[in-house]
């Protein structure tokens, strides 16, 4: 896969992940939909779109995946939605992506991936940029919400790691979503007495599942084999920046110097980590 193709697919994936954050925040803040219903509708609509997508391809459809990835997908989606009931957007993003980085980079180092000094510098630069954008002014998060978001981050890291070398990305993602459907329906049944729905919340959840999750994760699975675990972890640090920019455009939030500085640091750090060869090295 060429560098430009890797860059394009990775950018689309990160935009989809940021879109999920924006849609979930909008749904839980501005509609009456509950977090469990949002999660179930998101996963079910994602599964439907993926099944339709795989049936439109030439040849016999092959649906793969595994129960570990499906459970990780569910834990991520459920923890993500439930945590945003009590966490602010900035606190949630910091906890989520901090857990993702710790999971994926920790596994990469455990598996023997070599991290060069300039790549480590890039990682620290990206993390520093994220802290510049998120830390000032944050209060201690509610314990329950923090645990839920940390669990979501670990689950997303596991899901991403399971996707490396897992075969056909669309077939694998489809299988994982289908396996996650009965799990999320069981959650909805357990919370039946607290279910609340409206058309706006339903629409946000469908968009999150069909477009941002189903198609977005299929693209992410496709590009994952071309990325090292450390690179795949670090590139996801761009998602809070993209989500913040989306908030500016959609919610008319002001552009700040802090956001500009953090964006340069995060994207520059990602470029260092993803670059496989240091200038002058062979």
PDB file of N, CA and C in Angstrom, residues 155-259:
ATOM      1  N   UNK A 155     -10.488  -1.144  25.592  1.00  0.00           N
ATOM      2  CA  UNK A 155     -11.207  -2.009  24.650  1.00  0.00           C
ATOM      3  C   UNK A 155     -10.926  -1.609  23.212  1.00  0.00           C
ATOM      4  N   UNK A 156     -10.896  -0.297  22.948  1.00  0.00           N
ATOM      5  CA  UNK A 156     -10.591   0.145  21.586  1.00  0.00           C
ATOM      6  C   UNK A 156      -9.162  -0.217  21.193  1.00  0.00           C
ATOM      7  N   UNK A 157      -8.232  -0.120  22.127  1.00  0.00           N
ATOM      8  CA  UNK A 157      -6.863  -0.537  21.840  1.00  0.00           C
ATOM      9  C   UNK A 157      -6.786  -2.018  21.509  1.00  0.00           C
ATOM     10  N   UNK A 158      -7.505  -2.852  22.268  1.00  0.00           N
ATOM     11  CA  UNK A 158      -7.537  -4.292  21.998  1.00  0.00           C
ATOM     12  C   UNK A 158      -8.175  -4.575  20.650  1.00  0.00           C
ATOM     13  N   UNK A 159      -9.279  -3.875  20.363  1.00  0.00           N
ATOM     14  CA  UNK A 159      -9.961  -4.061  19.078  1.00  0.00           C
ATOM     15  C   UNK A 159      -9.031  -3.724  17.915  1.00  0.00           C
ATOM     16  N   UNK A 160      -8.292  -2.635  18.034  1.00  0.00           N
ATOM     17  CA  UNK A 160      -7.365  -2.237  16.978  1.00  0.00           C
ATOM     18  C   UNK A 160      -6.239  -3.253  16.809  1.00  0.00           C
ATOM     19  N   UNK A 161      -5.714  -3.745  17.925  1.00  0.00           N
ATOM     20  CA  UNK A 161      -4.637  -4.730  17.862  1.00  0.00           C
ATOM     21  C   UNK A 161      -5.124  -6.036  17.242  1.00  0.00           C
ATOM     22  N   UNK A 162      -6.350  -6.443  17.565  1.00  0.00           N
ATOM     23  CA  UNK A 162      -6.912  -7.662  16.978  1.00  0.00           C
ATOM     24  C   UNK A 162      -7.112  -7.517  15.481  1.00  0.00           C
ATOM     25  N   UNK A 163      -7.259  -6.277  15.007  1.00  0.00           N
ATOM     26  CA  UNK A 163      -7.488  -6.061  13.584  1.00  0.00           C
ATOM     27  C   UNK A 163      -6.248  -6.185  12.732  1.00  0.00           C
ATOM     28  N   UNK A 164      -5.069  -6.120  13.337  1.00  0.00           N
ATOM     29  CA  UNK A 164      -3.839  -6.227  12.561  1.00  0.00           C
ATOM     30  C   UNK A 164      -3.664  -7.660  12.069  1.00  0.00           C
ATOM     31  N   UNK A 165      -3.606  -7.819  10.736  1.00  0.00           N
ATOM     32  CA  UNK A 165      -3.413  -9.133  10.150  1.00  0.00           C
ATOM     33  C   UNK A 165      -4.599 -10.051  10.289  1.00  0.00           C
ATOM     34  N   UNK A 166      -5.803  -9.493  10.448  1.00  0.00           N
ATOM     35  CA  UNK A 166      -6.986 -10.323  10.682  1.00  0.00           C
ATOM     36  C   UNK A 166      -7.669 -10.764   9.397  1.00  0.00           C
ATOM     37  N   UNK A 167      -7.088 -10.449   8.242  1.00  0.00           N
ATOM     38  CA  UNK A 167      -7.678 -10.871   6.968  1.00  0.00           C
ATOM     39  C   UNK A 167      -8.466  -9.761   6.312  1.00  0.00           C
ATOM     40  N   UNK A 168      -9.488 -10.131   5.532  1.00  0.00           N
ATOM     41  CA  UNK A 168     -10.307  -9.164   4.817  1.00  0.00           C
ATOM     42  C   UNK A 168     -10.932  -8.183   5.803  1.00  0.00           C
ATOM     43  N   UNK A 169     -10.603  -6.868   5.701  1.00  0.00           N
ATOM     44  CA  UNK A 169     -11.056  -5.915   6.717  1.00  0.00           C
ATOM     45  C   UNK A 169     -12.566  -5.754   6.781  1.00  0.00           C
ATOM     46  N   UNK A 170     -13.227  -5.727   5.620  1.00  0.00           N
ATOM     47  CA  UNK A 170     -14.682  -5.544   5.627  1.00  0.00           C
ATOM     48  C   UNK A 170     -15.377  -6.768   6.196  1.00  0.00           C
ATOM     49  N   UNK A 171     -14.929  -7.959   5.794  1.00  0.00           N
ATOM     50  CA  UNK A 171     -15.513  -9.184   6.315  1.00  0.00           C
ATOM     51  C   UNK A 171     -15.303  -9.337   7.806  1.00  0.00           C
ATOM     52  N   UNK A 172     -14.117  -8.966   8.272  1.00  0.00           N
ATOM     53  CA  UNK A 172     -13.812  -9.053   9.699  1.00  0.00           C
ATOM     54  C   UNK A 172     -14.671  -8.074  10.491  1.00  0.00           C
ATOM     55  N   UNK A 173     -14.753  -6.829  10.012  1.00  0.00           N
ATOM     56  CA  UNK A 173     -15.538  -5.819  10.710  1.00  0.00           C
ATOM     57  C   UNK A 173     -17.009  -6.190  10.743  1.00  0.00           C
ATOM     58  N   UNK A 174     -17.516  -6.719   9.621  1.00  0.00           N
ATOM     59  CA  UNK A 174     -18.915  -7.147   9.558  1.00  0.00           C
ATOM     60  C   UNK A 174     -19.194  -8.231  10.588  1.00  0.00           C
ATOM     61  N   UNK A 175     -18.321  -9.215  10.650  1.00  0.00           N
ATOM     62  CA  UNK A 175     -18.499 -10.294  11.621  1.00  0.00           C
ATOM     63  C   UNK A 175     -18.463  -9.806  13.050  1.00  0.00           C
ATOM     64  N   UNK A 176     -17.578  -8.856  13.325  1.00  0.00           N
ATOM     65  CA  UNK A 176     -17.492  -8.322  14.680  1.00  0.00           C
ATOM     66  C   UNK A 176     -18.750  -7.555  15.064  1.00  0.00           C
ATOM     67  N   UNK A 177     -19.276  -6.756  14.130  1.00  0.00           N
ATOM     68  CA  UNK A 177     -20.502  -6.009  14.410  1.00  0.00           C
ATOM     69  C   UNK A 177     -21.683  -6.958  14.614  1.00  0.00           C
ATOM     70  N   UNK A 178     -21.791  -7.980  13.771  1.00  0.00           N
ATOM     71  CA  UNK A 178     -22.898  -8.927  13.910  1.00  0.00           C
ATOM     72  C   UNK A 178     -22.832  -9.651  15.248  1.00  0.00           C
ATOM     73  N   UNK A 179     -21.640 -10.026  15.678  1.00  0.00           N
ATOM     74  CA  UNK A 179     -21.489 -10.688  16.962  1.00  0.00           C
ATOM     75  C   UNK A 179     -21.802  -9.744  18.122  1.00  0.00           C
ATOM     76  N   UNK A 180     -21.566  -8.437  17.920  1.00  0.00           N
ATOM     77  CA  UNK A 180     -21.827  -7.470  18.982  1.00  0.00           C
ATOM     78  C   UNK A 180     -23.318  -7.176  19.152  1.00  0.00           C
ATOM     79  N   UNK A 181     -24.128  -7.467  18.112  1.00  0.00           N
ATOM     80  CA  UNK A 181     -25.555  -7.151  18.161  1.00  0.00           C
ATOM     81  C   UNK A 181     -26.271  -7.864  19.312  1.00  0.00           C
ATOM     82  N   UNK A 182     -26.170  -9.187  19.468  1.00  0.00           N
ATOM     83  CA  UNK A 182     -26.874  -9.830  20.590  1.00  0.00           C
ATOM     84  C   UNK A 182     -26.372  -9.352  21.949  1.00  0.00           C
ATOM     85  N   UNK A 183     -25.094  -8.967  22.027  1.00  0.00           N
ATOM     86  CA  UNK A 183     -24.559  -8.472  23.302  1.00  0.00           C
ATOM     87  C   UNK A 183     -25.211  -7.141  23.659  1.00  0.00           C
ATOM     88  N   UNK A 184     -25.300  -6.249  22.676  1.00  0.00           N
ATOM     89  CA  UNK A 184     -25.883  -4.931  22.956  1.00  0.00           C
ATOM     90  C   UNK A 184     -27.391  -5.013  23.163  1.00  0.00           C
ATOM     91  N   UNK A 185     -28.063  -5.954  22.501  1.00  0.00           N
ATOM     92  CA  UNK A 185     -29.493  -6.145  22.742  1.00  0.00           C
ATOM     93  C   UNK A 185     -29.742  -6.636  24.160  1.00  0.00           C
ATOM     94  N   UNK A 186     -28.855  -7.484  24.648  1.00  0.00           N
ATOM     95  CA  UNK A 186     -28.977  -7.950  26.033  1.00  0.00           C
ATOM     96  C   UNK A 186     -28.840  -6.783  27.004  1.00  0.00           C
ATOM     97  N   UNK A 187     -27.921  -5.862  26.718  1.00  0.00           N
ATOM     98  CA  UNK A 187     -27.780  -4.674  27.558  1.00  0.00           C
ATOM     99  C   UNK A 187     -29.057  -3.838  27.536  1.00  0.00           C
ATOM    100  N   UNK A 188     -29.649  -3.673  26.348  1.00  0.00           N
ATOM    101  CA  UNK A 188     -30.867  -2.885  26.243  1.00  0.00           C
ATOM    102  C   UNK A 188     -32.012  -3.526  27.018  1.00  0.00           C
ATOM    103  N   UNK A 189     -32.094  -4.848  26.995  1.00  0.00           N
ATOM    104  CA  UNK A 189     -33.133  -5.535  27.754  1.00  0.00           C
ATOM    105  C   UNK A 189     -32.956  -5.325  29.254  1.00  0.00           C
ATOM    106  N   UNK A 190     -31.712  -5.305  29.701  1.00  0.00           N
ATOM    107  CA  UNK A 190     -31.445  -5.103  31.119  1.00  0.00           C
ATOM    108  C   UNK A 190     -31.781  -3.682  31.563  1.00  0.00           C
ATOM    109  N   UNK A 191     -31.761  -2.740  30.620  1.00  0.00           N
ATOM    110  CA  UNK A 191     -32.059  -1.338  30.955  1.00  0.00           C
ATOM    111  C   UNK A 191     -33.399  -0.898  30.368  1.00  0.00           C
ATOM    112  N   UNK A 192     -34.296  -1.861  30.156  1.00  0.00           N
ATOM    113  CA  UNK A 192     -35.561  -1.596  29.470  1.00  0.00           C
ATOM    114  C   UNK A 192     -36.381  -0.501  30.156  1.00  0.00           C
ATOM    115  N   UNK A 193     -36.353  -0.469  31.477  1.00  0.00           N
ATOM    116  CA  UNK A 193     -37.177   0.494  32.219  1.00  0.00           C
ATOM    117  C   UNK A 193     -36.695   1.936  32.070  1.00  0.00           C
ATOM    118  N   UNK A 194     -35.449   2.116  31.639  1.00  0.00           N
ATOM    119  CA  UNK A 194     -34.902   3.471  31.535  1.00  0.00           C
ATOM    120  C   UNK A 194     -34.717   3.928  30.093  1.00  0.00           C
ATOM    121  N   UNK A 195     -35.282   3.188  29.133  1.00  0.00           N
ATOM    122  CA  UNK A 195     -35.136   3.548  27.720  1.00  0.00           C
ATOM    123  C   UNK A 195     -35.964   4.786  27.389  1.00  0.00           C
ATOM    124  N   UNK A 196     -35.315   5.743  26.727  1.00  0.00           N
ATOM    125  CA  UNK A 196     -36.000   6.928  26.200  1.00  0.00           C
ATOM    126  C   UNK A 196     -35.504   7.179  24.790  1.00  0.00           C
ATOM    127  N   UNK A 197     -36.427   7.492  23.879  1.00  0.00           N
ATOM    128  CA  UNK A 197     -36.070   7.678  22.472  1.00  0.00           C
ATOM    129  C   UNK A 197     -36.768   8.905  21.903  1.00  0.00           C
ATOM    130  N   UNK A 198     -36.132   9.543  20.943  1.00  0.00           N
ATOM    131  CA  UNK A 198     -36.781  10.535  20.101  1.00  0.00           C
ATOM    132  C   UNK A 198     -36.154  10.441  18.714  1.00  0.00           C
ATOM    133  N   UNK A 199     -36.773  11.077  17.733  1.00  0.00           N
ATOM    134  CA  UNK A 199     -36.326  10.946  16.351  1.00  0.00           C
ATOM    135  C   UNK A 199     -34.938  11.535  16.137  1.00  0.00           C
ATOM    136  N   UNK A 200     -34.659  12.653  16.791  1.00  0.00           N
ATOM    137  CA  UNK A 200     -33.348  13.273  16.616  1.00  0.00           C
ATOM    138  C   UNK A 200     -32.241  12.372  17.163  1.00  0.00           C
ATOM    139  N   UNK A 201     -32.455  11.852  18.379  1.00  0.00           N
ATOM    140  CA  UNK A 201     -31.462  10.955  18.954  1.00  0.00           C
ATOM    141  C   UNK A 201     -31.298   9.694  18.139  1.00  0.00           C
ATOM    142  N   UNK A 202     -32.412   9.158  17.635  1.00  0.00           N
ATOM    143  CA  UNK A 202     -32.361   7.975  16.783  1.00  0.00           C
ATOM    144  C   UNK A 202     -31.532   8.263  15.524  1.00  0.00           C
ATOM    145  N   UNK A 203     -31.737   9.435  14.925  1.00  0.00           N
ATOM    146  CA  UNK A 203     -30.993   9.792  13.726  1.00  0.00           C
ATOM    147  C   UNK A 203     -29.504   9.925  13.991  1.00  0.00           C
ATOM    148  N   UNK A 204     -29.137  10.548  15.120  1.00  0.00           N
ATOM    149  CA  UNK A 204     -27.729  10.660  15.479  1.00  0.00           C
ATOM    150  C   UNK A 204     -27.099   9.276  15.637  1.00  0.00           C
ATOM    151  N   UNK A 205     -27.817   8.375  16.290  1.00  0.00           N
ATOM    152  CA  UNK A 205     -27.289   7.038  16.544  1.00  0.00           C
ATOM    153  C   UNK A 205     -27.117   6.260  15.240  1.00  0.00           C
ATOM    154  N   UNK A 206     -28.085   6.390  14.315  1.00  0.00           N
ATOM    155  CA  UNK A 206     -27.973   5.704  13.023  1.00  0.00           C
ATOM    156  C   UNK A 206     -26.797   6.248  12.227  1.00  0.00           C
ATOM    157  N   UNK A 207     -26.634   7.560  12.215  1.00  0.00           N
ATOM    158  CA  UNK A 207     -25.497   8.154  11.498  1.00  0.00           C
ATOM    159  C   UNK A 207     -24.178   7.702  12.108  1.00  0.00           C
ATOM    160  N   UNK A 208     -24.134   7.643  13.424  1.00  0.00           N
ATOM    161  CA  UNK A 208     -22.921   7.188  14.104  1.00  0.00           C
ATOM    162  C   UNK A 208     -22.604   5.742  13.754  1.00  0.00           C
ATOM    163  N   UNK A 209     -23.643   4.891  13.712  1.00  0.00           N
ATOM    164  CA  UNK A 209     -23.414   3.477  13.436  1.00  0.00           C
ATOM    165  C   UNK A 209     -23.162   3.182  11.975  1.00  0.00           C
ATOM    166  N   UNK A 210     -24.004   3.728  11.097  1.00  0.00           N
ATOM    167  CA  UNK A 210     -23.924   3.390   9.678  1.00  0.00           C
ATOM    168  C   UNK A 210     -22.714   4.019   8.997  1.00  0.00           C
ATOM    169  N   UNK A 211     -22.475   5.297   9.272  1.00  0.00           N
ATOM    170  CA  UNK A 211     -21.420   6.012   8.556  1.00  0.00           C
ATOM    171  C   UNK A 211     -20.103   6.023   9.327  1.00  0.00           C
ATOM    172  N   UNK A 212     -20.137   6.573  10.534  1.00  0.00           N
ATOM    173  CA  UNK A 212     -18.891   6.766  11.279  1.00  0.00           C
ATOM    174  C   UNK A 212     -18.311   5.466  11.812  1.00  0.00           C
ATOM    175  N   UNK A 213     -19.194   4.541  12.241  1.00  0.00           N
ATOM    176  CA  UNK A 213     -18.696   3.296  12.820  1.00  0.00           C
ATOM    177  C   UNK A 213     -18.520   2.206  11.770  1.00  0.00           C
ATOM    178  N   UNK A 214     -19.616   1.836  11.077  1.00  0.00           N
ATOM    179  CA  UNK A 214     -19.531   0.737  10.123  1.00  0.00           C
ATOM    180  C   UNK A 214     -18.505   0.978   9.037  1.00  0.00           C
ATOM    181  N   UNK A 215     -18.666   2.050   8.283  1.00  0.00           N
ATOM    182  CA  UNK A 215     -17.730   2.344   7.201  1.00  0.00           C
ATOM    183  C   UNK A 215     -16.373   2.794   7.739  1.00  0.00           C
ATOM    184  N   UNK A 216     -16.401   3.590   8.817  1.00  0.00           N
ATOM    185  CA  UNK A 216     -15.145   4.088   9.373  1.00  0.00           C
ATOM    186  C   UNK A 216     -14.252   2.973   9.887  1.00  0.00           C
ATOM    187  N   UNK A 217     -14.834   1.999  10.592  1.00  0.00           N
ATOM    188  CA  UNK A 217     -14.042   0.910  11.137  1.00  0.00           C
ATOM    189  C   UNK A 217     -13.552  -0.031  10.040  1.00  0.00           C
ATOM    190  N   UNK A 218     -14.356  -0.200   8.981  1.00  0.00           N
ATOM    191  CA  UNK A 218     -13.916  -1.027   7.861  1.00  0.00           C
ATOM    192  C   UNK A 218     -12.672  -0.423   7.223  1.00  0.00           C
ATOM    193  N   UNK A 219     -12.655   0.894   7.071  1.00  0.00           N
ATOM    194  CA  UNK A 219     -11.482   1.578   6.522  1.00  0.00           C
ATOM    195  C   UNK A 219     -10.301   1.437   7.474  1.00  0.00           C
ATOM    196  N   UNK A 220     -10.555   1.591   8.777  1.00  0.00           N
ATOM    197  CA  UNK A 220      -9.485   1.489   9.770  1.00  0.00           C
ATOM    198  C   UNK A 220      -8.866   0.092   9.764  1.00  0.00           C
ATOM    199  N   UNK A 221      -9.707  -0.926   9.690  1.00  0.00           N
ATOM    200  CA  UNK A 221      -9.196  -2.290   9.628  1.00  0.00           C
ATOM    201  C   UNK A 221      -8.366  -2.514   8.363  1.00  0.00           C
ATOM    202  N   UNK A 222      -8.714  -1.829   7.297  1.00  0.00           N
ATOM    203  CA  UNK A 222      -7.995  -2.004   6.037  1.00  0.00           C
ATOM    204  C   UNK A 222      -6.588  -1.416   6.110  1.00  0.00           C
ATOM    205  N   UNK A 223      -6.447  -0.296   6.797  1.00  0.00           N
ATOM    206  CA  UNK A 223      -5.152   0.369   6.862  1.00  0.00           C
ATOM    207  C   UNK A 223      -4.283  -0.139   8.012  1.00  0.00           C
ATOM    208  N   UNK A 224      -4.887  -0.773   9.020  1.00  0.00           N
ATOM    209  CA  UNK A 224      -4.138  -1.214  10.201  1.00  0.00           C
ATOM    210  C   UNK A 224      -2.931  -2.104   9.890  1.00  0.00           C
ATOM    211  N   UNK A 225      -3.058  -3.098   8.984  1.00  0.00           N
ATOM    212  CA  UNK A 225      -1.894  -3.957   8.737  1.00  0.00           C
ATOM    213  C   UNK A 225      -0.672  -3.209   8.235  1.00  0.00           C
ATOM    214  N   UNK A 226      -0.860  -2.009   7.688  1.00  0.00           N
ATOM    215  CA  UNK A 226       0.268  -1.234   7.167  1.00  0.00           C
ATOM    216  C   UNK A 226       0.908  -0.359   8.244  1.00  0.00           C
ATOM    217  N   UNK A 227       0.356  -0.369   9.453  1.00  0.00           N
ATOM    218  CA  UNK A 227       0.854   0.474  10.530  1.00  0.00           C
ATOM    219  C   UNK A 227       1.431  -0.383  11.649  1.00  0.00           C
ATOM    220  N   UNK A 228       2.519   0.096  12.261  1.00  0.00           N
ATOM    221  CA  UNK A 228       3.020  -0.537  13.473  1.00  0.00           C
ATOM    222  C   UNK A 228       2.078  -0.204  14.619  1.00  0.00           C
ATOM    223  N   UNK A 229       2.112  -0.999  15.665  1.00  0.00           N
ATOM    224  CA  UNK A 229       1.224  -0.760  16.804  1.00  0.00           C
ATOM    225  C   UNK A 229       1.452   0.622  17.400  1.00  0.00           C
ATOM    226  N   UNK A 230       2.727   1.032  17.508  1.00  0.00           N
ATOM    227  CA  UNK A 230       3.029   2.356  18.057  1.00  0.00           C
ATOM    228  C   UNK A 230       2.497   3.457  17.149  1.00  0.00           C
ATOM    229  N   UNK A 231       2.629   3.284  15.840  1.00  0.00           N
ATOM    230  CA  UNK A 231       2.123   4.277  14.898  1.00  0.00           C
ATOM    231  C   UNK A 231       0.608   4.331  14.924  1.00  0.00           C
ATOM    232  N   UNK A 232      -0.036   3.171  14.947  1.00  0.00           N
ATOM    233  CA  UNK A 232      -1.494   3.112  14.984  1.00  0.00           C
ATOM    234  C   UNK A 232      -2.025   3.763  16.253  1.00  0.00           C
ATOM    235  N   UNK A 233      -1.297   3.612  17.350  1.00  0.00           N
ATOM    236  CA  UNK A 233      -1.722   4.226  18.599  1.00  0.00           C
ATOM    237  C   UNK A 233      -1.580   5.741  18.545  1.00  0.00           C
ATOM    238  N   UNK A 234      -0.433   6.215  18.071  1.00  0.00           N
ATOM    239  CA  UNK A 234      -0.148   7.641  18.112  1.00  0.00           C
ATOM    240  C   UNK A 234      -1.011   8.432  17.148  1.00  0.00           C
ATOM    241  N   UNK A 235      -1.297   7.873  15.981  1.00  0.00           N
ATOM    242  CA  UNK A 235      -2.081   8.607  14.993  1.00  0.00           C
ATOM    243  C   UNK A 235      -3.478   8.921  15.523  1.00  0.00           C
ATOM    244  N   UNK A 236      -3.963   8.111  16.452  1.00  0.00           N
ATOM    245  CA  UNK A 236      -5.297   8.353  16.999  1.00  0.00           C
ATOM    246  C   UNK A 236      -5.332   9.557  17.934  1.00  0.00           C
ATOM    247  N   UNK A 237      -4.157  10.089  18.282  1.00  0.00           N
ATOM    248  CA  UNK A 237      -4.123  11.318  19.062  1.00  0.00           C
ATOM    249  C   UNK A 237      -4.661  12.507  18.266  1.00  0.00           C
ATOM    250  N   UNK A 238      -4.772  12.353  16.946  1.00  0.00           N
ATOM    251  CA  UNK A 238      -5.304  13.442  16.131  1.00  0.00           C
ATOM    252  C   UNK A 238      -6.816  13.586  16.285  1.00  0.00           C
ATOM    253  N   UNK A 239      -7.482  12.545  16.796  1.00  0.00           N
ATOM    254  CA  UNK A 239      -8.939  12.574  16.860  1.00  0.00           C
ATOM    255  C   UNK A 239      -9.469  13.711  17.744  1.00  0.00           C
ATOM    256  N   UNK A 240      -8.924  13.958  18.948  1.00  0.00           N
ATOM    257  CA  UNK A 240      -9.428  15.091  19.724  1.00  0.00           C
ATOM    258  C   UNK A 240      -9.272  16.425  19.001  1.00  0.00           C
ATOM    259  N   UNK A 241      -8.193  16.581  18.236  1.00  0.00           N
ATOM    260  CA  UNK A 241      -8.010  17.821  17.479  1.00  0.00           C
ATOM    261  C   UNK A 241      -9.087  17.954  16.409  1.00  0.00           C
ATOM    262  N   UNK A 242      -9.330  16.856  15.680  1.00  0.00           N
ATOM    263  CA  UNK A 242     -10.359  16.879  14.635  1.00  0.00           C
ATOM    264  C   UNK A 242     -11.734  17.139  15.252  1.00  0.00           C
ATOM    265  N   UNK A 243     -12.002  16.494  16.390  1.00  0.00           N
ATOM    266  CA  UNK A 243     -13.279  16.706  17.060  1.00  0.00           C
ATOM    267  C   UNK A 243     -13.431  18.151  17.519  1.00  0.00           C
ATOM    268  N   UNK A 244     -12.337  18.749  18.006  1.00  0.00           N
ATOM    269  CA  UNK A 244     -12.386  20.143  18.432  1.00  0.00           C
ATOM    270  C   UNK A 244     -12.664  21.064  17.249  1.00  0.00           C
ATOM    271  N   UNK A 245     -12.012  20.785  16.115  1.00  0.00           N
ATOM    272  CA  UNK A 245     -12.267  21.578  14.914  1.00  0.00           C
ATOM    273  C   UNK A 245     -13.713  21.423  14.455  1.00  0.00           C
ATOM    274  N   UNK A 246     -14.243  20.195  14.556  1.00  0.00           N
ATOM    275  CA  UNK A 246     -15.643  19.975  14.220  1.00  0.00           C
ATOM    276  C   UNK A 246     -16.561  20.757  15.135  1.00  0.00           C
ATOM    277  N   UNK A 247     -16.201  20.845  16.409  1.00  0.00           N
ATOM    278  CA  UNK A 247     -16.985  21.635  17.344  1.00  0.00           C
ATOM    279  C   UNK A 247     -16.984  23.111  16.982  1.00  0.00           C
ATOM    280  N   UNK A 248     -15.842  23.597  16.488  1.00  0.00           N
ATOM    281  CA  UNK A 248     -15.760  25.001  16.061  1.00  0.00           C
ATOM    282  C   UNK A 248     -16.693  25.256  14.886  1.00  0.00           C
ATOM    283  N   UNK A 249     -16.686  24.339  13.922  1.00  0.00           N
ATOM    284  CA  UNK A 249     -17.493  24.527  12.716  1.00  0.00           C
ATOM    285  C   UNK A 249     -18.976  24.337  13.009  1.00  0.00           C
ATOM    286  N   UNK A 250     -19.297  23.286  13.779  1.00  0.00           N
ATOM    287  CA  UNK A 250     -20.702  22.937  14.011  1.00  0.00           C
ATOM    288  C   UNK A 250     -21.314  23.757  15.134  1.00  0.00           C
ATOM    289  N   UNK A 251     -20.536  23.951  16.212  1.00  0.00           N
ATOM    290  CA  UNK A 251     -21.077  24.626  17.395  1.00  0.00           C
ATOM    291  C   UNK A 251     -20.624  26.073  17.521  1.00  0.00           C
ATOM    292  N   UNK A 252     -19.894  26.583  16.521  1.00  0.00           N
ATOM    293  CA  UNK A 252     -19.412  27.968  16.530  1.00  0.00           C
ATOM    294  C   UNK A 252     -18.529  28.280  17.738  1.00  0.00           C
ATOM    295  N   UNK A 253     -17.720  27.290  18.146  1.00  0.00           N
ATOM    296  CA  UNK A 253     -16.780  27.533  19.232  1.00  0.00           C
ATOM    297  C   UNK A 253     -15.599  28.346  18.717  1.00  0.00           C
ATOM    298  N   UNK A 254     -15.007  29.215  19.541  1.00  0.00           N
ATOM    299  CA  UNK A 254     -13.923  30.093  19.071  1.00  0.00           C
ATOM    300  C   UNK A 254     -12.617  29.337  18.829  1.00  0.00           C
ATOM    301  N   UNK A 255     -11.831  29.823  17.876  1.00  0.00           N
ATOM    302  CA  UNK A 255     -10.486  29.285  17.633  1.00  0.00           C
ATOM    303  C   UNK A 255      -9.534  29.916  18.630  1.00  0.00           C
ATOM    304  N   UNK A 256      -8.784  29.082  19.362  1.00  0.00           N
ATOM    305  CA  UNK A 256      -7.871  29.591  20.379  1.00  0.00           C
ATOM    306  C   UNK A 256      -6.430  29.302  20.005  1.00  0.00           C
ATOM    307  N   UNK A 257      -5.533  30.087  20.592  1.00  0.00           N
ATOM    308  CA  UNK A 257      -4.099  29.851  20.381  1.00  0.00           C
ATOM    309  C   UNK A 257      -3.719  28.471  20.896  1.00  0.00           C
ATOM    310  N   UNK A 258      -4.318  28.076  22.019  1.00  0.00           N
ATOM    311  CA  UNK A 258      -4.040  26.758  22.602  1.00  0.00           C
ATOM    312  C   UNK A 258      -4.365  25.646  21.616  1.00  0.00           C
ATOM    313  N   UNK A 259      -5.497  25.764  20.924  1.00  0.00           N
ATOM    314  CA  UNK A 259      -5.885  24.746  19.953  1.00  0.00           C
ATOM    315  C   UNK A 259      -4.899  24.693  18.796  1.00  0.00           C
TER     316      UNK A 259
END
